PDB file of C-alpha atoms in Angstrom:
ATOM      1  CA  UNK A   3     -41.305  43.948 136.254  1.00 50.00           C
ATOM      2  CA  UNK A   4     -39.420  40.711 135.965  1.00 54.00           C
ATOM      3  CA  UNK A   5     -35.984  42.286 135.649  1.00 57.00           C
ATOM      4  CA  UNK A   6     -36.315  44.489 138.682  1.00 65.00           C
ATOM      5  CA  UNK A   7     -37.741  41.612 140.866  1.00 52.00           C
ATOM      6  CA  UNK A   8     -34.814  39.359 139.583  1.00 61.00           C
ATOM      7  CA  UNK A   9     -32.273  41.997 140.255  1.00 67.00           C
ATOM      8  CA  UNK A  10     -33.735  42.666 143.712  1.00 64.00           C
ATOM      9  CA  UNK A  11     -33.530  38.822 144.437  1.00 68.00           C
ATOM     10  CA  UNK A  12     -29.945  38.578 143.331  1.00 74.00           C
ATOM     11  CA  UNK A  13     -28.957  41.423 145.530  1.00 76.00           C
ATOM     12  CA  UNK A  14     -30.755  39.794 148.574  1.00 72.00           C
ATOM     13  CA  UNK A  15     -28.855  36.598 148.058  1.00 72.00           C
ATOM     14  CA  UNK A  16     -25.534  38.449 147.572  1.00 78.00           C
ATOM     15  CA  UNK A  17     -26.231  40.249 150.736  1.00 74.00           C
ATOM     16  CA  UNK A  18     -26.846  37.005 152.590  1.00 78.00           C
ATOM     17  CA  UNK A  19     -23.713  35.540 151.270  1.00 81.00           C
ATOM     18  CA  UNK A  20     -21.838  38.496 152.824  1.00 84.00           C
ATOM     19  CA  UNK A  21     -22.939  37.116 156.163  1.00 83.00           C
ATOM     20  CA  UNK A  22     -21.928  33.605 155.309  1.00 87.00           C
ATOM     21  CA  UNK A  23     -20.191  32.783 158.571  1.00 91.00           C
ATOM     22  CA  UNK A  24     -23.285  33.834 160.601  1.00 92.00           C
ATOM     23  CA  UNK A  25     -25.507  31.692 158.257  1.00 92.00           C
ATOM     24  CA  UNK A  26     -23.165  28.652 158.583  1.00 94.00           C
ATOM     25  CA  UNK A  27     -23.318  28.745 162.229  1.00 96.00           C
ATOM     26  CA  UNK A  28     -27.046  29.252 162.283  1.00 95.00           C
ATOM     27  CA  UNK A  29     -27.476  26.306 160.084  1.00 95.00           C
ATOM     28  CA  UNK A  30     -25.083  24.161 162.235  1.00 96.00           C
ATOM     29  CA  UNK A  31     -26.840  25.203 165.370  1.00 95.00           C
ATOM     30  CA  UNK A  32     -30.295  24.311 164.290  1.00 96.00           C
ATOM     31  CA  UNK A  33     -29.101  20.988 162.750  1.00 96.00           C
ATOM     32  CA  UNK A  34     -27.222  20.014 166.016  1.00 96.00           C
ATOM     33  CA  UNK A  35     -30.231  20.843 167.960  1.00 96.00           C
ATOM     34  CA  UNK A  36     -32.713  18.968 165.650  1.00 95.00           C
ATOM     35  CA  UNK A  37     -30.377  15.817 165.565  1.00 94.00           C
ATOM     36  CA  UNK A  38     -29.861  15.521 169.297  1.00 94.00           C
ATOM     37  CA  UNK A  39     -33.573  16.272 170.055  1.00 93.00           C
ATOM     38  CA  UNK A  40     -34.918  13.820 167.561  1.00 93.00           C
ATOM     39  CA  UNK A  41     -32.676  11.124 168.917  1.00 93.00           C
ATOM     40  CA  UNK A  42     -33.792  11.897 172.503  1.00 92.00           C
ATOM     41  CA  UNK A  43     -37.407  12.140 171.623  1.00 90.00           C
ATOM     42  CA  UNK A  44     -37.511   9.001 169.362  1.00 89.00           C
ATOM     43  CA  UNK A  45     -35.175   6.706 171.327  1.00 89.00           C
ATOM     44  CA  UNK A  46     -35.086   8.354 174.761  1.00 87.00           C
ATOM     45  CA  UNK A  47     -38.230   6.618 176.244  1.00 88.00           C
ATOM     46  CA  UNK A  48     -37.062   3.189 175.044  1.00 87.00           C
ATOM     47  CA  UNK A  49     -33.545   3.570 176.339  1.00 87.00           C
ATOM     48  CA  UNK A  50     -34.786   4.959 179.731  1.00 88.00           C
ATOM     49  CA  UNK A  51     -37.341   2.187 180.086  1.00 86.00           C
ATOM     50  CA  UNK A  52     -34.516  -0.354 179.437  1.00 86.00           C
ATOM     51  CA  UNK A  53     -32.446   1.286 182.112  1.00 84.00           C
ATOM     52  CA  UNK A  54     -35.223   1.280 184.717  1.00 80.00           C
ATOM     53  CA  UNK A  55     -36.352  -2.209 184.489  1.00 77.00           C
ATOM     54  CA  UNK A  56     -35.443  -3.756 181.291  1.00 77.00           C
ATOM     55  CA  UNK A  57     -38.675  -2.830 179.552  1.00 78.00           C
ATOM     56  CA  UNK A  58     -38.725  -0.669 176.232  1.00 77.00           C
ATOM     57  CA  UNK A  59     -41.878   0.976 177.454  1.00 80.00           C
ATOM     58  CA  UNK A  60     -41.360   3.355 180.578  1.00 80.00           C
ATOM     59  CA  UNK A  61     -44.151   4.040 182.855  1.00 82.00           C
ATOM     60  CA  UNK A  62     -46.483   6.863 181.713  1.00 85.00           C
ATOM     61  CA  UNK A  63     -46.003   8.410 185.222  1.00 88.00           C
ATOM     62  CA  UNK A  64     -42.317   8.745 184.476  1.00 88.00           C
ATOM     63  CA  UNK A  65     -42.813  10.272 181.070  1.00 89.00           C
ATOM     64  CA  UNK A  66     -45.173  12.720 182.651  1.00 92.00           C
ATOM     65  CA  UNK A  67     -42.574  13.744 185.142  1.00 92.00           C
ATOM     66  CA  UNK A  68     -40.036  14.237 182.297  1.00 92.00           C
ATOM     67  CA  UNK A  69     -42.609  16.472 180.486  1.00 92.00           C
ATOM     68  CA  UNK A  70     -43.037  18.514 183.813  1.00 94.00           C
ATOM     69  CA  UNK A  71     -39.254  18.905 183.988  1.00 93.00           C
ATOM     70  CA  UNK A  72     -39.050  20.045 180.295  1.00 93.00           C
ATOM     71  CA  UNK A  73     -41.957  22.551 181.117  1.00 94.00           C
ATOM     72  CA  UNK A  74     -40.047  23.829 184.190  1.00 94.00           C
ATOM     73  CA  UNK A  75     -36.900  24.108 182.054  1.00 94.00           C
ATOM     74  CA  UNK A  76     -38.744  26.215 179.595  1.00 93.00           C
ATOM     75  CA  UNK A  77     -39.814  28.608 182.200  1.00 94.00           C
ATOM     76  CA  UNK A  78     -36.357  28.768 183.680  1.00 94.00           C
ATOM     77  CA  UNK A  79     -34.702  29.374 180.256  1.00 93.00           C
ATOM     78  CA  UNK A  80     -36.982  32.146 179.481  1.00 91.00           C
ATOM     79  CA  UNK A  81     -36.085  33.856 182.767  1.00 92.00           C
ATOM     80  CA  UNK A  82     -32.344  33.270 182.576  1.00 92.00           C
ATOM     81  CA  UNK A  83     -31.562  33.442 178.759  1.00 91.00           C
ATOM     82  CA  UNK A  84     -30.449  37.191 178.791  1.00 90.00           C
ATOM     83  CA  UNK A  85     -28.538  36.734 182.174  1.00 92.00           C
ATOM     84  CA  UNK A  86     -26.429  33.849 181.089  1.00 93.00           C
ATOM     85  CA  UNK A  87     -26.003  34.860 177.424  1.00 93.00           C
ATOM     86  CA  UNK A  88     -26.488  32.799 174.310  1.00 94.00           C
ATOM     87  CA  UNK A  89     -23.229  31.013 174.832  1.00 95.00           C
ATOM     88  CA  UNK A  90     -24.213  30.187 178.282  1.00 95.00           C
ATOM     89  CA  UNK A  91     -27.512  28.739 177.218  1.00 95.00           C
ATOM     90  CA  UNK A  92     -25.744  26.551 174.618  1.00 96.00           C
ATOM     91  CA  UNK A  93     -23.352  25.268 177.387  1.00 95.00           C
ATOM     92  CA  UNK A  94     -26.351  24.270 179.539  1.00 96.00           C
ATOM     93  CA  UNK A  95     -28.333  22.878 176.793  1.00 95.00           C
ATOM     94  CA  UNK A  96     -25.690  20.865 175.313  1.00 96.00           C
ATOM     95  CA  UNK A  97     -22.754  20.239 177.738  1.00 96.00           C
ATOM     96  CA  UNK A  98     -24.883  19.993 180.885  1.00 96.00           C
ATOM     97  CA  UNK A  99     -27.369  17.847 179.390  1.00 96.00           C
ATOM     98  CA  UNK A 100     -24.554  15.591 178.026  1.00 96.00           C
ATOM     99  CA  UNK A 101     -23.035  15.334 181.538  1.00 96.00           C
ATOM    100  CA  UNK A 102     -26.468  14.310 182.977  1.00 95.00           C
ATOM    101  CA  UNK A 103     -26.898  11.624 180.183  1.00 94.00           C
ATOM    102  CA  UNK A 104     -23.523  10.254 181.022  1.00 95.00           C
ATOM    103  CA  UNK A 105     -24.379  10.234 184.738  1.00 95.00           C
ATOM    104  CA  UNK A 106     -27.431   8.065 183.812  1.00 92.00           C
ATOM    105  CA  UNK A 107     -24.977   5.564 182.410  1.00 90.00           C
ATOM    106  CA  UNK A 108     -22.926   5.477 185.489  1.00 92.00           C
ATOM    107  CA  UNK A 109     -25.802   5.144 187.756  1.00 90.00           C
ATOM    108  CA  UNK A 110     -27.368   2.152 185.955  1.00 84.00           C
ATOM    109  CA  UNK A 111     -28.721  -0.138 188.539  1.00 83.00           C
ATOM    110  CA  UNK A 112     -29.379   2.647 190.924  1.00 86.00           C
ATOM    111  CA  UNK A 113     -32.895   3.116 192.554  1.00 90.00           C
ATOM    112  CA  UNK A 114     -35.673   4.121 190.254  1.00 88.00           C
ATOM    113  CA  UNK A 115     -36.179   7.566 192.083  1.00 90.00           C
ATOM    114  CA  UNK A 116     -32.554   8.387 191.466  1.00 93.00           C
ATOM    115  CA  UNK A 117     -32.611   7.647 187.793  1.00 91.00           C
ATOM    116  CA  UNK A 118     -35.869   9.457 187.315  1.00 92.00           C
ATOM    117  CA  UNK A 119     -34.603  12.451 189.115  1.00 94.00           C
ATOM    118  CA  UNK A 120     -31.489  12.701 186.884  1.00 94.00           C
ATOM    119  CA  UNK A 121     -33.743  12.143 183.866  1.00 93.00           C
ATOM    120  CA  UNK A 122     -35.964  15.108 184.847  1.00 94.00           C
ATOM    121  CA  UNK A 123     -32.950  17.286 185.317  1.00 95.00           C
ATOM    122  CA  UNK A 124     -31.722  16.328 181.814  1.00 94.00           C
ATOM    123  CA  UNK A 125     -35.215  17.016 180.247  1.00 93.00           C
ATOM    124  CA  UNK A 126     -35.173  20.471 181.921  1.00 94.00           C
ATOM    125  CA  UNK A 127     -31.899  21.584 180.309  1.00 95.00           C
ATOM    126  CA  UNK A 128     -32.511  21.036 176.568  1.00 89.00           C
ATOM    127  CA  UNK A 129     -34.980  23.944 176.084  1.00 92.00           C
ATOM    128  CA  UNK A 130     -32.027  26.298 176.877  1.00 95.00           C
ATOM    129  CA  UNK A 131     -30.338  25.416 173.662  1.00 94.00           C
ATOM    130  CA  UNK A 132     -33.537  25.951 171.679  1.00 94.00           C
ATOM    131  CA  UNK A 133     -34.439  29.199 173.335  1.00 93.00           C
ATOM    132  CA  UNK A 134     -30.927  30.618 172.708  1.00 94.00           C
ATOM    133  CA  UNK A 135     -30.850  29.352 169.138  1.00 94.00           C
ATOM    134  CA  UNK A 136     -34.099  30.858 167.962  1.00 93.00           C
ATOM    135  CA  UNK A 137     -33.057  34.190 169.649  1.00 93.00           C
ATOM    136  CA  UNK A 138     -29.532  34.103 168.159  1.00 94.00           C
ATOM    137  CA  UNK A 139     -30.757  33.470 164.607  1.00 92.00           C
ATOM    138  CA  UNK A 140     -33.054  36.522 164.834  1.00 91.00           C
ATOM    139  CA  UNK A 141     -30.542  38.831 166.562  1.00 92.00           C
ATOM    140  CA  UNK A 142     -27.416  38.010 164.547  1.00 91.00           C
ATOM    141  CA  UNK A 143     -28.629  38.994 161.100  1.00 90.00           C
ATOM    142  CA  UNK A 144     -29.334  42.485 159.819  1.00 89.00           C
ATOM    143  CA  UNK A 145     -32.984  43.304 158.959  1.00 86.00           C
ATOM    144  CA  UNK A 146     -32.371  42.819 155.057  1.00 85.00           C
ATOM    145  CA  UNK A 147     -31.475  39.235 155.163  1.00 88.00           C
ATOM    146  CA  UNK A 148     -32.941  38.181 158.568  1.00 89.00           C
ATOM    147  CA  UNK A 149     -36.046  36.562 157.214  1.00 88.00           C
ATOM    148  CA  UNK A 150     -34.169  34.514 154.542  1.00 90.00           C
ATOM    149  CA  UNK A 151     -31.404  33.458 156.959  1.00 92.00           C
ATOM    150  CA  UNK A 152     -33.929  32.227 159.633  1.00 92.00           C
ATOM    151  CA  UNK A 153     -36.000  30.301 156.859  1.00 92.00           C
ATOM    152  CA  UNK A 154     -32.954  28.585 155.519  1.00 93.00           C
ATOM    153  CA  UNK A 155     -31.938  27.681 159.118  1.00 94.00           C
ATOM    154  CA  UNK A 156     -35.337  26.248 159.739  1.00 94.00           C
ATOM    155  CA  UNK A 157     -35.392  24.309 156.353  1.00 95.00           C
ATOM    156  CA  UNK A 158     -32.001  22.853 157.323  1.00 95.00           C
ATOM    157  CA  UNK A 159     -33.388  21.868 160.730  1.00 95.00           C
ATOM    158  CA  UNK A 160     -36.353  19.891 159.296  1.00 94.00           C
ATOM    159  CA  UNK A 161     -34.104  18.261 156.703  1.00 95.00           C
ATOM    160  CA  UNK A 162     -31.728  17.098 159.488  1.00 95.00           C
ATOM    161  CA  UNK A 163     -34.527  15.864 161.618  1.00 93.00           C
ATOM    162  CA  UNK A 164     -35.757  13.705 158.699  1.00 92.00           C
ATOM    163  CA  UNK A 165     -32.334  12.431 157.958  1.00 93.00           C
ATOM    164  CA  UNK A 166     -31.602  11.633 161.645  1.00 92.00           C
ATOM    165  CA  UNK A 167     -34.918   9.733 162.061  1.00 88.00           C
ATOM    166  CA  UNK A 168     -34.155   7.719 158.922  1.00 88.00           C
ATOM    167  CA  UNK A 169     -30.729   6.999 159.601  1.00 87.00           C
ATOM    168  CA  UNK A 170     -30.906   6.220 163.388  1.00 86.00           C
ATOM    169  CA  UNK A 171     -33.722   3.512 162.969  1.00 80.00           C
ATOM    170  CA  UNK A 172     -31.775   0.304 162.643  1.00 76.00           C
ATOM    171  CA  UNK A 173     -28.660   1.396 164.641  1.00 81.00           C
ATOM    172  CA  UNK A 174     -30.472   2.739 167.742  1.00 82.00           C
ATOM    173  CA  UNK A 175     -33.005  -0.027 167.794  1.00 78.00           C
ATOM    174  CA  UNK A 176     -30.278  -2.720 167.905  1.00 81.00           C
ATOM    175  CA  UNK A 177     -27.874  -0.745 170.367  1.00 83.00           C
ATOM    176  CA  UNK A 178     -27.903  -1.406 174.106  1.00 87.00           C
ATOM    177  CA  UNK A 179     -29.121   1.409 176.387  1.00 86.00           C
ATOM    178  CA  UNK A 180     -25.590   2.313 177.383  1.00 90.00           C
ATOM    179  CA  UNK A 181     -24.405   2.569 173.915  1.00 91.00           C
ATOM    180  CA  UNK A 182     -27.385   4.494 172.656  1.00 90.00           C
ATOM    181  CA  UNK A 183     -27.224   7.021 175.565  1.00 92.00           C
ATOM    182  CA  UNK A 184     -23.411   7.258 175.309  1.00 93.00           C
ATOM    183  CA  UNK A 185     -23.658   7.968 171.587  1.00 93.00           C
ATOM    184  CA  UNK A 186     -26.144  10.741 172.211  1.00 94.00           C
ATOM    185  CA  UNK A 187     -24.098  12.169 175.033  1.00 95.00           C
ATOM    186  CA  UNK A 188     -20.967  12.286 172.954  1.00 95.00           C
ATOM    187  CA  UNK A 189     -22.900  13.977 170.166  1.00 95.00           C
ATOM    188  CA  UNK A 190     -24.234  16.637 172.453  1.00 96.00           C
ATOM    189  CA  UNK A 191     -20.861  17.257 174.014  1.00 96.00           C
ATOM    190  CA  UNK A 192     -19.268  17.564 170.522  1.00 96.00           C
ATOM    191  CA  UNK A 193     -21.948  19.976 169.352  1.00 95.00           C
ATOM    192  CA  UNK A 194     -21.797  21.905 172.582  1.00 95.00           C
ATOM    193  CA  UNK A 195     -18.123  22.468 172.434  1.00 96.00           C
ATOM    194  CA  UNK A 196     -18.372  23.406 168.793  1.00 96.00           C
ATOM    195  CA  UNK A 197     -21.224  25.866 169.511  1.00 95.00           C
ATOM    196  CA  UNK A 198     -19.468  27.526 172.479  1.00 93.00           C
ATOM    197  CA  UNK A 199     -16.191  27.939 170.517  1.00 94.00           C
ATOM    198  CA  UNK A 200     -17.446  28.867 167.115  1.00 94.00           C
ATOM    199  CA  UNK A 201     -20.257  31.120 167.985  1.00 94.00           C
ATOM    200  CA  UNK A 202     -19.259  34.368 165.864  1.00 93.00           C
ATOM    201  CA  UNK A 203     -20.585  36.777 168.596  1.00 91.00           C
ATOM    202  CA  UNK A 204     -22.561  37.187 171.618  1.00 92.00           C
ATOM    203  CA  UNK A 205     -26.006  38.743 170.784  1.00 91.00           C
ATOM    204  CA  UNK A 206     -27.579  38.958 174.249  1.00 87.00           C
ATOM    205  CA  UNK A 207     -28.259  42.636 174.995  1.00 82.00           C
ATOM    206  CA  UNK A 208     -26.736  43.630 171.745  1.00 79.00           C
ATOM    207  CA  UNK A 209     -28.291  46.212 169.417  1.00 77.00           C
ATOM    208  CA  UNK A 210     -29.910  44.634 166.308  1.00 72.00           C
ATOM    209  CA  UNK A 211     -28.670  45.896 163.062  1.00 67.00           C
ATOM    210  CA  UNK A 212     -30.797  47.176 160.260  1.00 64.00           C
ATOM    211  CA  UNK A 213     -28.161  47.099 157.615  1.00 58.00           C
TER     212      UNK A 213
END
């Protein structure tokens, strides 16, 4: 019993390695999303509070509006994910959000309502990347290796989240709002360009492989 099981596992890993390019992109994608999301979720409220009125604690009402924007973005991404394609969603989730974060930096000192509106728009875009990433990881791999590939990608995502949280603590806490937001925007811009260029293939509307 042990030998057939061992042989089966070896064949499965060999089959997964045959799709190494797809796996590398899936791991990169999930790590990029987890790192940028972890930075925004952990340090975003502090940075935005400092941008608004110099306080590291933003008003609860403002955070509630950001959550509403995030929820609206989820509904919009579910509706548009097959129309704009996976690459289009990555462009919205990474590049468009990076542009909105950069806009927040340039609008520093603007009225609270303007900053809040731009923040809501930025919050509504990030779910596009997550929606497309989860779909792409399922659609890109054939059935035989799909479960293992998705599991490895999720494991890499969790590891990247833990490393990001640990490594960003002292740096982001000491950084100015402009520097912190600029760093996140540049990171998102870099990840977005890499995702848009390096995506092995578009899977929206494609037939899923069973081999």
